[in-house]
Short mmCIF file of C-alpha atoms in Angstrom, two decimals:
data_model
loop_
_atom_site.label_atom_id
_atom_site.label_comp_id
_atom_site.label_asym_id
_atom_site.label_seq_id
_atom_site.Cartn_x
_atom_site.Cartn_y
_atom_site.Cartn_z
CA MET A 1 -0.06 0.57 -0.46
CA LYS A 2 1.21 3.02 -1.19
CA LEU A 3 1.40 5.52 2.34
CA ASN A 4 0.80 9.04 -0.12
CA ARG A 5 -1.93 11.07 -0.06
CA LYS A 6 -3.65 9.99 -3.38
CA ASN A 7 -3.49 6.67 -2.28
CA PHE A 8 -4.68 7.65 1.58
CA GLU A 9 -7.87 8.86 -0.21
CA ILE A 10 -7.98 6.04 -2.12
CA SER A 11 -7.76 2.81 0.27
CA TRP A 12 -9.51 4.57 3.43
CA PRO A 13 -12.20 1.67 3.73
CA TYR A 14 -9.34 -0.42 3.36
CA LEU A 15 -7.60 1.13 6.10
CA MET A 16 -10.65 1.63 8.16
CA LEU A 17 -11.25 -2.26 8.19
CA THR A 18 -7.11 -2.95 9.78
CA ILE A 19 -7.98 -0.58 12.18
CA LEU A 20 -10.93 -2.55 13.59
CA ILE A 21 -8.90 -5.93 12.86
CA PRO A 22 -8.49 -7.04 17.03
CA SER A 23 -5.15 -7.68 17.77
CA LEU A 24 -3.39 -11.49 17.56
CA VAL A 25 -1.02 -11.27 20.08
CA ALA A 26 1.08 -14.35 21.98
CA CYS A 27 3.07 -14.94 24.72
CA GLY A 28 6.54 -13.95 24.62
CA ASN A 29 9.74 -13.71 26.32
CA ALA A 30 11.74 -10.52 24.22
CA ASN A 31 14.24 -11.71 26.68
CA ASP A 32 14.82 -14.85 24.44
CA ASN A 33 15.91 -12.82 21.81
CA PRO A 34 19.34 -14.07 21.74
CA THR A 35 19.57 -10.62 19.40
CA ASN A 36 19.20 -8.28 23.38
CA GLY A 37 23.10 -9.20 23.84
CA LYS A 38 22.24 -10.40 27.02
CA LYS A 39 23.66 -13.77 28.58
CA LEU A 40 20.27 -15.63 29.80
CA LEU A 41 20.45 -16.49 33.33
CA GLY A 42 18.01 -18.51 35.50
CA PRO A 43 15.10 -20.95 35.45
CA THR A 44 13.02 -21.21 32.73
CA THR A 45 11.07 -24.03 31.20
CA GLY A 46 11.66 -26.16 27.81
CA ARG A 47 9.36 -29.13 25.50
CA LEU A 48 10.30 -32.81 24.60
CA ILE A 49 8.53 -32.19 20.86
CA ASP A 50 7.11 -35.27 18.66
CA ALA A 51 4.53 -33.81 19.50
CA GLY A 52 4.55 -33.03 23.44
CA VAL A 53 6.45 -36.51 24.91
CA GLY A 54 4.77 -36.49 28.13
CA GLY A 55 5.58 -38.52 31.00
CA VAL A 56 9.26 -38.79 30.34
CA SER A 57 11.57 -38.37 33.51
CA TYR A 58 14.60 -36.05 33.03
CA ILE A 59 17.67 -34.43 35.19
CA THR A 60 19.73 -31.32 34.28
CA SER A 61 22.71 -30.41 35.99
CA SER A 62 21.62 -28.06 38.28
CA LYS A 63 19.84 -30.52 40.02
CA ILE A 64 16.17 -30.00 38.62
CA GLU A 65 14.67 -32.97 38.13
CA GLY A 66 11.12 -34.03 37.50
CA ILE A 67 9.04 -36.29 34.61
CA THR A 68 7.75 -34.18 31.23
CA ASP A 69 3.53 -33.21 31.63
CA GLU A 70 1.48 -33.71 29.14
CA LYS A 71 3.03 -30.80 26.25
CA GLY A 72 6.30 -31.85 27.05
CA THR A 73 7.44 -28.97 29.52
CA TYR A 74 10.31 -29.63 31.77
CA ASN A 75 12.12 -26.85 33.99
CA TYR A 76 16.08 -25.87 33.59
CA ASN A 77 17.78 -22.78 34.00
CA HIS A 78 19.85 -21.61 31.17
CA GLY A 79 22.80 -23.14 29.93
CA ASP A 80 21.85 -26.14 32.45
CA MET A 81 22.40 -29.48 30.35
CA VAL A 82 19.22 -31.79 30.42
CA GLU A 83 19.33 -36.04 30.16
CA PHE A 84 16.36 -37.64 29.45
CA LYS A 85 14.85 -41.32 30.83
CA LEU A 86 12.79 -44.08 30.34
CA GLY A 87 13.26 -45.91 33.71
CA SER A 88 16.69 -46.61 32.85
CA LEU A 89 17.37 -45.79 29.97
CA SER A 90 18.75 -43.11 28.91
CA ILE A 91 17.12 -41.66 25.39
CA GLY A 92 19.45 -38.63 25.50
CA LYS A 93 21.69 -35.93 27.14
CA VAL A 94 21.91 -32.44 25.74
CA THR A 95 22.05 -29.11 25.72
CA ALA A 96 18.65 -27.64 27.40
CA ALA A 97 16.67 -25.28 25.52
CA ALA A 98 12.96 -24.35 24.96
CA ILE A 99 12.68 -27.11 22.36
CA VAL A 100 14.46 -30.06 22.46
CA THR A 101 13.67 -33.21 19.84
CA PRO A 102 14.45 -36.25 18.95
CA ILE A 103 16.39 -34.49 16.30
CA ASP A 104 19.00 -33.35 19.05
CA LEU A 105 18.85 -36.75 21.93
CA ALA A 106 19.88 -38.58 17.88
CA GLY A 107 22.83 -36.44 18.34
CA GLU A 108 24.78 -37.32 14.74
CA SER A 109 23.25 -40.87 14.41
CA ILE A 110 20.22 -41.87 12.46
CA VAL A 111 19.97 -44.88 13.78
CA ARG A 112 19.10 -43.35 16.66
CA LEU A 113 17.39 -41.19 15.39
CA GLU A 114 14.64 -43.54 13.22
CA ASN A 115 14.57 -45.43 16.41
CA LEU A 116 13.76 -43.04 19.31
CA LEU A 117 10.81 -42.08 16.65
CA VAL A 118 9.05 -45.59 16.87
CA LEU A 119 9.90 -46.28 20.97
CA LEU A 120 8.68 -43.11 22.00
CA GLN A 121 5.38 -43.00 20.01
CA SER A 122 4.69 -46.57 20.59
CA LEU A 123 5.00 -46.58 23.94
CA ASP A 124 1.76 -43.77 23.71
CA GLY A 125 -0.42 -44.90 26.14
CA ASP A 126 -3.25 -44.37 23.57
CA GLY A 127 -0.82 -45.43 20.45
CA ASN A 128 -1.92 -42.07 18.82
CA PRO A 129 0.36 -39.11 18.36
CA GLU A 130 -1.59 -37.43 16.47
CA ASN A 131 -3.37 -36.16 20.41
CA GLY A 132 0.22 -35.91 22.15
CA ILE A 133 2.52 -38.96 23.74
CA ILE A 134 2.27 -39.46 26.50
CA ILE A 135 3.90 -42.59 28.33
CA PRO A 136 2.14 -44.42 31.67
CA ILE A 137 4.11 -43.82 34.43
CA ASN A 138 4.57 -47.73 34.43
CA VAL A 139 5.59 -48.27 31.08
CA ALA A 140 8.50 -45.92 31.63
CA ALA A 141 9.04 -47.90 34.42
CA ALA A 142 9.63 -51.03 32.10
CA VAL A 143 12.15 -49.76 29.74
CA ASP A 144 15.28 -50.45 30.32
CA ALA A 145 19.09 -50.62 28.94
CA SER A 146 17.75 -53.74 27.22
CA ILE A 147 16.52 -51.68 24.56
CA ASN A 148 18.92 -50.99 22.08
CA LEU A 149 18.33 -47.65 20.39
CA ASP A 150 22.18 -48.00 18.09
CA SER A 151 20.67 -51.34 16.60
CA ASP A 152 19.16 -51.11 12.82
CA PRO A 153 16.04 -49.97 12.64
CA ALA A 154 14.53 -52.91 10.92
CA ILE A 155 15.14 -55.14 14.02
CA PHE A 156 14.92 -52.32 16.15
CA ILE A 157 11.00 -53.27 15.37
CA SER A 158 10.86 -56.14 16.14
CA SER A 159 12.19 -57.13 18.82
CA ASP A 160 11.48 -58.80 21.90
CA ALA A 161 12.13 -55.90 24.73
CA LEU A 162 10.26 -53.29 22.45
CA GLN A 163 7.42 -56.21 22.75
CA VAL A 164 7.89 -57.68 25.93
CA ILE A 165 7.22 -54.09 27.58
CA ARG A 166 4.08 -53.42 25.28
CA ARG A 167 2.74 -57.13 26.18
CA ILE A 168 3.28 -56.53 29.81
CA THR A 169 2.15 -52.99 30.72
CA GLY A 170 -0.84 -53.31 28.24
CA ILE A 171 -0.30 -50.99 25.30
CA VAL A 172 -2.76 -51.33 23.07
CA GLY A 173 -2.52 -51.43 19.49
CA THR A 174 0.95 -52.36 17.65
CA ILE A 175 4.43 -51.11 16.98
CA LYS A 176 4.59 -47.68 14.40
CA SER A 177 6.32 -48.99 11.99
CA ARG A 178 9.89 -46.47 10.40
CA LEU A 179 8.03 -45.10 7.80
CA GLU A 180 4.61 -44.39 10.41
CA ALA A 181 7.06 -42.50 12.81
CA ARG A 182 8.80 -40.12 9.74
CA ASN A 183 5.47 -39.30 8.78
CA HIS A 184 4.71 -38.64 12.77
CA PHE A 185 7.68 -36.26 12.75
CA LEU A 186 6.71 -34.96 9.95
CA SER A 187 3.20 -33.90 10.72
CA GLN A 188 4.75 -31.63 13.29
CA SER A 189 7.58 -30.07 11.73
CA MET A 190 5.75 -26.94 10.66
CA ASN A 191 4.57 -26.74 13.62
CA LEU A 192 7.76 -26.49 15.55
CA LEU A 193 9.52 -23.69 12.73
CA SER A 194 6.43 -21.64 13.42
CA ALA A 195 7.18 -21.10 16.42
CA ASP A 196 8.37 -17.50 15.92
CA VAL A 197 9.33 -15.25 13.16
CA TRP A 198 12.94 -15.93 12.40
CA VAL A 199 15.91 -12.58 11.57
CA LYS A 200 19.18 -12.34 10.96
CA TYR A 201 20.41 -8.53 10.26
CA ASP A 202 22.85 -6.44 11.27
CA ASP A 203 23.19 -2.14 10.47
CA LYS A 204 23.45 -2.96 6.72
CA THR A 205 21.57 -6.28 5.68
CA ALA A 206 18.59 -8.04 7.11
CA VAL A 207 16.59 -11.77 6.52
CA MET A 208 13.13 -12.24 7.93
CA ILE A 209 11.16 -15.53 7.42
CA ARG A 210 7.59 -16.72 8.83
CA THR A 211 6.05 -19.72 8.29
CA SER A 212 2.61 -21.02 9.10
CA ALA A 213 1.67 -24.57 10.08
CA ASP A 214 -1.83 -22.86 10.37
CA LYS A 215 -1.90 -22.43 6.97
CA GLY A 216 -1.36 -25.07 4.85
CA GLY A 217 2.31 -24.29 5.08
CA GLU A 218 2.21 -21.02 4.05
CA TYR A 219 5.61 -18.61 4.05
CA LEU A 220 7.02 -14.94 3.68
CA GLN A 221 10.12 -14.33 3.30
CA GLY A 222 12.28 -11.33 2.71
CA GLU A 223 16.04 -10.24 2.23
CA ALA A 224 17.68 -6.71 1.98
CA THR A 225 21.02 -8.55 1.16
CA PRO A 226 23.56 -7.19 -1.55
CA ASP A 227 23.09 -8.67 -5.37
CA ASP A 228 25.38 -12.18 -5.05
CA VAL A 229 26.73 -13.86 -8.58
CA CYS A 230 28.24 -16.40 -6.93
CA ASP A 231 26.28 -20.02 -5.08
CA ALA A 232 26.67 -21.12 -1.52
CA ASN A 233 30.06 -23.12 -3.18
CA ARG A 234 30.88 -19.77 -4.19
CA VAL A 235 30.34 -20.96 -7.77
CA CYS A 236 30.69 -17.70 -9.44
CA GLY A 237 28.83 -15.72 -13.06
CA THR A 238 25.70 -14.12 -13.76
CA LYS A 239 23.70 -13.11 -10.74
CA VAL A 240 21.90 -15.31 -8.19
CA SER A 241 20.52 -13.42 -5.47
CA THR A 242 19.22 -9.62 -4.95
CA ALA A 243 17.10 -8.23 -2.17
CA GLY A 244 13.47 -8.92 -2.53
CA VAL A 245 10.76 -11.15 -1.54
CA GLU A 246 9.48 -14.43 -1.65
CA TYR A 247 5.85 -15.91 -0.83
CA GLY A 248 4.13 -19.17 -1.46
CA ILE A 249 3.76 -22.41 0.22
CA ALA A 250 6.40 -24.86 1.67
CA THR A 251 6.94 -28.43 2.29
CA ILE A 252 8.72 -30.53 4.53
CA SER A 253 9.33 -34.16 2.73
CA GLU A 254 12.67 -35.42 4.58
CA PHE A 255 15.16 -35.18 7.97
CA ASP A 256 17.56 -36.47 9.10
CA THR A 257 20.45 -35.78 12.04
CA ARG A 258 20.73 -31.24 10.79
CA GLY A 259 17.49 -30.77 10.35
CA PHE A 260 14.65 -30.48 8.45
CA ASN A 261 14.58 -30.23 3.78
CA ILE A 262 11.87 -27.45 3.70
CA ILE A 263 10.82 -26.24 0.09
CA GLY A 264 9.19 -23.18 -0.59
CA LYS A 265 7.14 -23.39 -3.58
CA PRO A 266 6.79 -19.19 -4.30
CA ILE A 267 3.25 -17.67 -5.47
CA ILE A 268 5.39 -14.30 -5.30
CA ASP A 269 9.54 -14.66 -6.03
CA THR A 270 11.56 -10.40 -6.79
CA ASN A 271 14.99 -12.44 -5.03
CA LEU A 272 15.73 -14.37 -7.77
CA LYS A 273 17.79 -17.54 -6.37
CA ALA A 274 17.56 -16.52 -3.05
CA GLY A 275 15.83 -18.05 -0.09
CA LEU A 276 13.71 -21.01 -0.05
CA SER A 277 12.76 -21.39 -3.14
CA HIS A 278 16.11 -22.27 -4.01
CA PRO A 279 17.19 -24.59 -1.36
CA GLN A 280 20.54 -26.67 -1.52
CA THR A 281 20.22 -30.09 -1.73
CA THR A 282 21.45 -30.19 1.39
CA SER A 283 20.38 -27.63 2.66
CA ARG A 284 18.14 -28.30 6.76
CA ILE A 285 16.52 -26.29 9.00
CA ARG A 286 15.55 -26.86 12.60
CA THR A 287 15.00 -24.54 15.74
CA ASP A 288 16.04 -25.43 19.98
CA GLY A 289 13.13 -22.47 20.23
CA VAL A 290 15.12 -19.62 20.63
CA GLU A 291 16.60 -19.69 17.09
CA LEU A 292 15.59 -20.93 13.45
CA ILE A 293 19.36 -22.97 12.78
CA VAL A 294 20.10 -23.78 8.91
CA THR A 295 22.70 -25.89 7.68
CA GLU A 296 24.26 -26.51 4.20
CA ILE A 297 27.23 -28.78 3.38
CA VAL A 298 29.07 -27.24 1.43
CA THR A 299 32.20 -27.98 -1.05
CA ILE A 300 35.85 -26.06 0.53
CA PRO A 301 37.36 -24.41 -2.22
CA ARG A 302 41.51 -26.05 -3.58
CA GLU A 303 43.47 -23.82 -2.45
CA ARG A 304 46.07 -22.61 -5.92
CA LYS A 305 49.99 -22.27 -5.26
CA GLN A 306 50.97 -19.46 -7.56
CA ASN A 307 54.01 -19.24 -8.82
CA SER A 308 57.24 -18.20 -7.75
CA ILE A 309 58.61 -14.72 -7.72
CA PHE A 310 61.57 -16.71 -10.60
CA SER A 311 59.11 -18.41 -13.13
CA GLU A 312 56.88 -15.32 -12.66
CA LEU A 313 60.53 -12.65 -13.35
CA PHE A 314 61.26 -15.05 -15.79
CA HIS A 315 58.06 -16.70 -17.17
CA ILE A 316 59.34 -20.77 -17.70
CA SER A 317 57.56 -21.80 -20.37
CA GLY A 318 56.41 -25.92 -20.86
CA THR A 319 56.55 -27.65 -23.99
CA GLY A 320 53.50 -25.82 -25.38
CA GLY A 321 54.94 -22.53 -24.94
CA GLY A 322 52.39 -21.52 -21.62
CA THR A 323 53.34 -20.52 -18.46
CA LEU A 324 54.47 -23.64 -16.69
CA GLN A 325 51.90 -24.48 -13.86
CA VAL A 326 51.99 -26.96 -10.59
CA ALA A 327 50.04 -29.08 -11.77
CA ALA A 328 46.10 -28.80 -9.11
CA ASN A 329 45.49 -31.56 -7.28
CA LYS A 330 43.30 -33.75 -7.87
CA GLY A 331 41.91 -35.80 -5.21
CA PRO A 332 37.93 -35.64 -3.85
CA LEU A 333 37.69 -32.04 -2.64
CA LYS A 334 35.89 -31.74 0.59
CA THR A 335 32.70 -30.67 2.11
CA LYS A 336 32.03 -28.61 5.08
CA ILE A 337 28.84 -27.22 7.45
CA LYS A 338 28.00 -23.79 6.80
CA GLU A 339 25.56 -23.21 9.51
CA SER A 340 23.41 -19.76 9.86
CA ARG A 341 21.42 -19.33 12.64
CA PHE A 342 18.74 -16.77 12.95
CA SER A 343 16.94 -15.27 16.03
CA GLY A 344 13.66 -14.43 17.11
CA ILE A 345 12.71 -10.62 16.79
CA ASP A 346 12.80 -9.18 19.89
CA ASN A 347 9.79 -7.18 20.81
CA ASP A 348 9.61 -4.36 23.94
CA PRO A 349 6.08 -3.43 24.72
CA GLU A 350 7.15 -0.11 25.43
CA SER A 351 9.06 1.24 22.10
CA ILE A 352 8.27 0.42 17.84
CA VAL A 353 11.32 -2.27 18.72
CA GLY A 354 9.27 -5.56 17.61
CA GLY A 355 7.75 -6.93 14.38
CA TRP A 356 4.46 -5.71 13.14
CA VAL A 357 1.60 -6.66 10.54
CA GLN A 358 -1.91 -4.54 10.12
CA ASP A 359 -3.56 -7.93 9.59
CA THR A 360 -2.11 -10.90 11.87
CA THR A 361 -5.22 -12.99 10.31
CA ILE A 362 -2.59 -13.90 7.42
CA LEU A 363 0.84 -14.31 6.33
CA LYS A 364 0.06 -13.01 2.90
CA THR A 365 0.66 -8.99 4.05
CA PRO A 366 3.20 -6.41 5.12
CA THR A 367 5.66 -7.15 7.85
CA TYR A 368 7.20 -3.88 9.61
CA LEU A 369 10.42 -4.77 11.31
CA PHE A 370 11.31 -2.98 13.80
CA PHE A 371 15.42 -4.11 15.30
CA PRO A 372 16.89 -2.75 18.66
CA ASN A 373 19.87 -1.59 16.72
CA GLY A 374 17.77 1.56 14.85
CA LYS A 375 17.37 0.08 11.71
CA PHE A 376 13.51 -0.91 10.45
CA MET A 377 12.93 -3.42 7.49
CA LEU A 378 9.38 -3.66 5.27
CA VAL A 379 8.80 -7.38 3.71
CA ASP A 380 6.60 -6.43 1.47
CA PRO A 381 4.82 -9.03 -0.76
CA ILE A 382 1.90 -7.08 -1.43
CA GLY A 383 3.54 -3.96 -2.95
CA ASP A 384 0.76 -1.49 -4.48
CA PRO A 385 -1.51 -3.11 -5.97
CA GLU A 386 -3.46 -1.87 -9.35
CA ARG A 387 -7.29 -0.89 -8.69
CA ASN A 388 -10.00 0.38 -9.96
CA GLY A 389 -8.91 4.70 -10.48
CA HIS A 390 -5.14 3.79 -9.80
CA LYS A 391 -2.74 2.66 -11.41
CA SER A 392 0.40 0.32 -9.47
CA CYS A 393 3.09 1.61 -8.90
CA GLY A 394 5.53 -0.19 -6.96
CA ASN A 395 5.78 -4.32 -6.69
CA PRO A 396 6.28 -6.24 -4.33
CA GLY A 397 9.81 -5.94 -2.57
CA VAL A 398 11.54 -4.77 1.09
CA GLU A 399 12.62 -2.02 2.41
CA PHE A 400 15.46 -0.94 5.04
CA ALA A 401 16.66 1.35 6.27
CA THR A 402 17.60 3.72 9.77
CA TYR A 403 14.94 4.74 12.37
CA THR A 404 14.42 7.00 15.51
CA HIS A 405 12.09 6.13 17.78
CA ASP A 406 11.52 8.64 21.08
CA VAL A 407 8.55 7.60 23.37
CA SER A 408 7.98 10.86 25.19
CA SER A 409 7.23 13.28 22.36
CA LYS A 410 5.97 9.58 20.47
CA PHE A 411 7.91 10.49 17.25
CA LEU A 412 9.13 8.04 14.63
CA GLY A 413 11.96 9.05 12.44
CA ILE A 414 12.43 6.79 8.67
CA LYS A 415 15.25 7.97 6.99
CA GLY A 416 18.55 6.57 4.43
CA PHE A 417 17.15 3.68 2.82
CA THR A 418 19.48 1.41 1.95
CA TYR A 419 17.48 -0.97 -0.24
CA ASP A 420 13.31 -0.25 -1.79
CA THR A 421 12.91 -2.40 -3.76
CA ASN A 422 8.88 -2.35 -3.79
CA GLY A 423 8.01 1.67 -5.65
CA CYS A 424 5.84 3.80 -4.38
CA ALA A 425 4.66 0.88 -1.54
CA GLY A 426 5.39 1.41 2.25
CA PHE A 427 7.57 3.47 3.99
CA SER A 428 9.93 5.41 2.03
CA GLY A 429 8.69 8.85 0.73
CA ILE A 430 7.53 8.81 4.80
CA ASP A 431 10.40 10.79 6.94
CA GLU A 432 8.98 10.58 9.97
CA ALA A 433 4.97 10.24 11.86
CA THR A 434 3.82 10.35 15.27
CA LEU A 435 3.02 6.85 17.71
CA GLN A 436 0.23 6.28 19.53
CA PHE A 437 0.28 2.91 21.86
CA SER A 438 -2.73 0.79 22.84
CA GLU A 439 -1.82 0.30 26.75
CA ASN A 440 -0.48 -2.78 26.39
CA GLY A 441 1.41 -1.86 23.39
CA ASN A 442 0.36 -4.38 21.00
CA ALA A 443 -1.25 -2.28 18.91
CA VAL A 444 -0.16 1.05 17.51
CA ALA A 445 -1.42 3.77 15.55
CA LEU A 446 0.61 5.51 13.20
CA LYS A 447 0.13 9.38 11.95
CA THR A 448 2.11 10.92 9.35
CA LYS A 449 2.27 14.40 8.55
CA LYS A 450 0.24 14.45 5.57
CA GLY A 451 -2.80 13.12 8.30
CA ILE A 452 -2.13 9.55 6.65
CA LEU A 453 -3.24 6.39 10.18
CA ILE A 454 -2.80 3.16 9.59
CA THR A 455 -2.81 0.43 13.04
CA LEU A 456 0.02 -1.90 13.01
CA HIS A 457 -0.40 -4.59 15.74
CA ARG A 458 2.53 -6.66 16.97
CA ILE A 459 3.60 -10.41 16.24
CA SER A 460 5.83 -11.70 18.23
CA LYS A 461 7.05 -15.35 19.70
CA LYS A 462 3.60 -17.61 19.92
CA GLY A 463 6.10 -20.95 20.81
CA TYR A 464 5.34 -24.90 20.19
#
């Protein structure tokens, strides 16, 4: 939407509708965001997830112990290690986090991961992990070291140890197959990744990823980053990415010990080959509830030996008349895992810092991000639509600029646009405005010098 006098007059009915839409804001603690630069301290809670997994014993390095509840909730102190157990069997010891999944518990073993999924789902009291996994007390107590999580998954499913536990404790139904266990875990993946609005930013660039499990896997991604002519393996040529926006449907069809393979099918795509629409085949994504962790396997470029000063000075030639070169290493290419971490968007209830939208009920909507470092980003999948009596002057795109917010005077200033790819839409051309926050800080009425009024609603960490 173009925020100038002309479009304000044309679009006033639409703006009135957005002002009347109630704010839909879920709970979340801004102190859980690592971008605020503070070390997290003190007690908190996390969840064990393959759906919520209840009935699992745990003990932390700070000596907090208990049993996960029906939602998989456990207590810990920031910085703790936590060990989860069923009976006398340790199913994993990891860094305590807001979200712990079998991917974390399995470490780097895909075998252990597959077996953990089968075990947890097959010990569910009602045999239906779709409504959550609750392992009864007597079932958990019957588990011991005879359960070998490192055995061949095909053998593990039919193992006597697993069948005996189910028989003596009266669990109904059948042991989950590897495919059933895998598919159930995949069904939880989009919920996990939708736990927050994920951002990665500094003073010059910003990237946002937002997904929705409730909307059939919708995703919105924006990148305010320089043009790049090199891919992830630094193979360079024509331009492969540019600042822009993606909106579409994301699907997740597989996972491994690094996370889920998510692929976007864009409906809107202005950032060329960047983003979820063009993931590397080795890209994986997961979350610990505080950060979104993206990894991919990339090729390490071979080092090239430079000619000696002697050969450069005297231009020693080979038999073919060219400059004599040291033969390149013909061995196999080496690879490494490249990692990128996104944090949940900061939200300060007493200032503009946070993420904002006009309509909290949809994902395909301009998303306004005010970072604590004084930078602003707009991810706009709409632009300035053409309508009766109005010719479009802006396409979907992104904005990235500097902002100032004076709480006492309610002044908001935006200037110095580094990126502005959505034409006349958005905040470009709007250098200052006044803000009026709602009592709880979850909505703000923004009024420009020209009298344009827009109401935004805060989006924050909703949790899994």
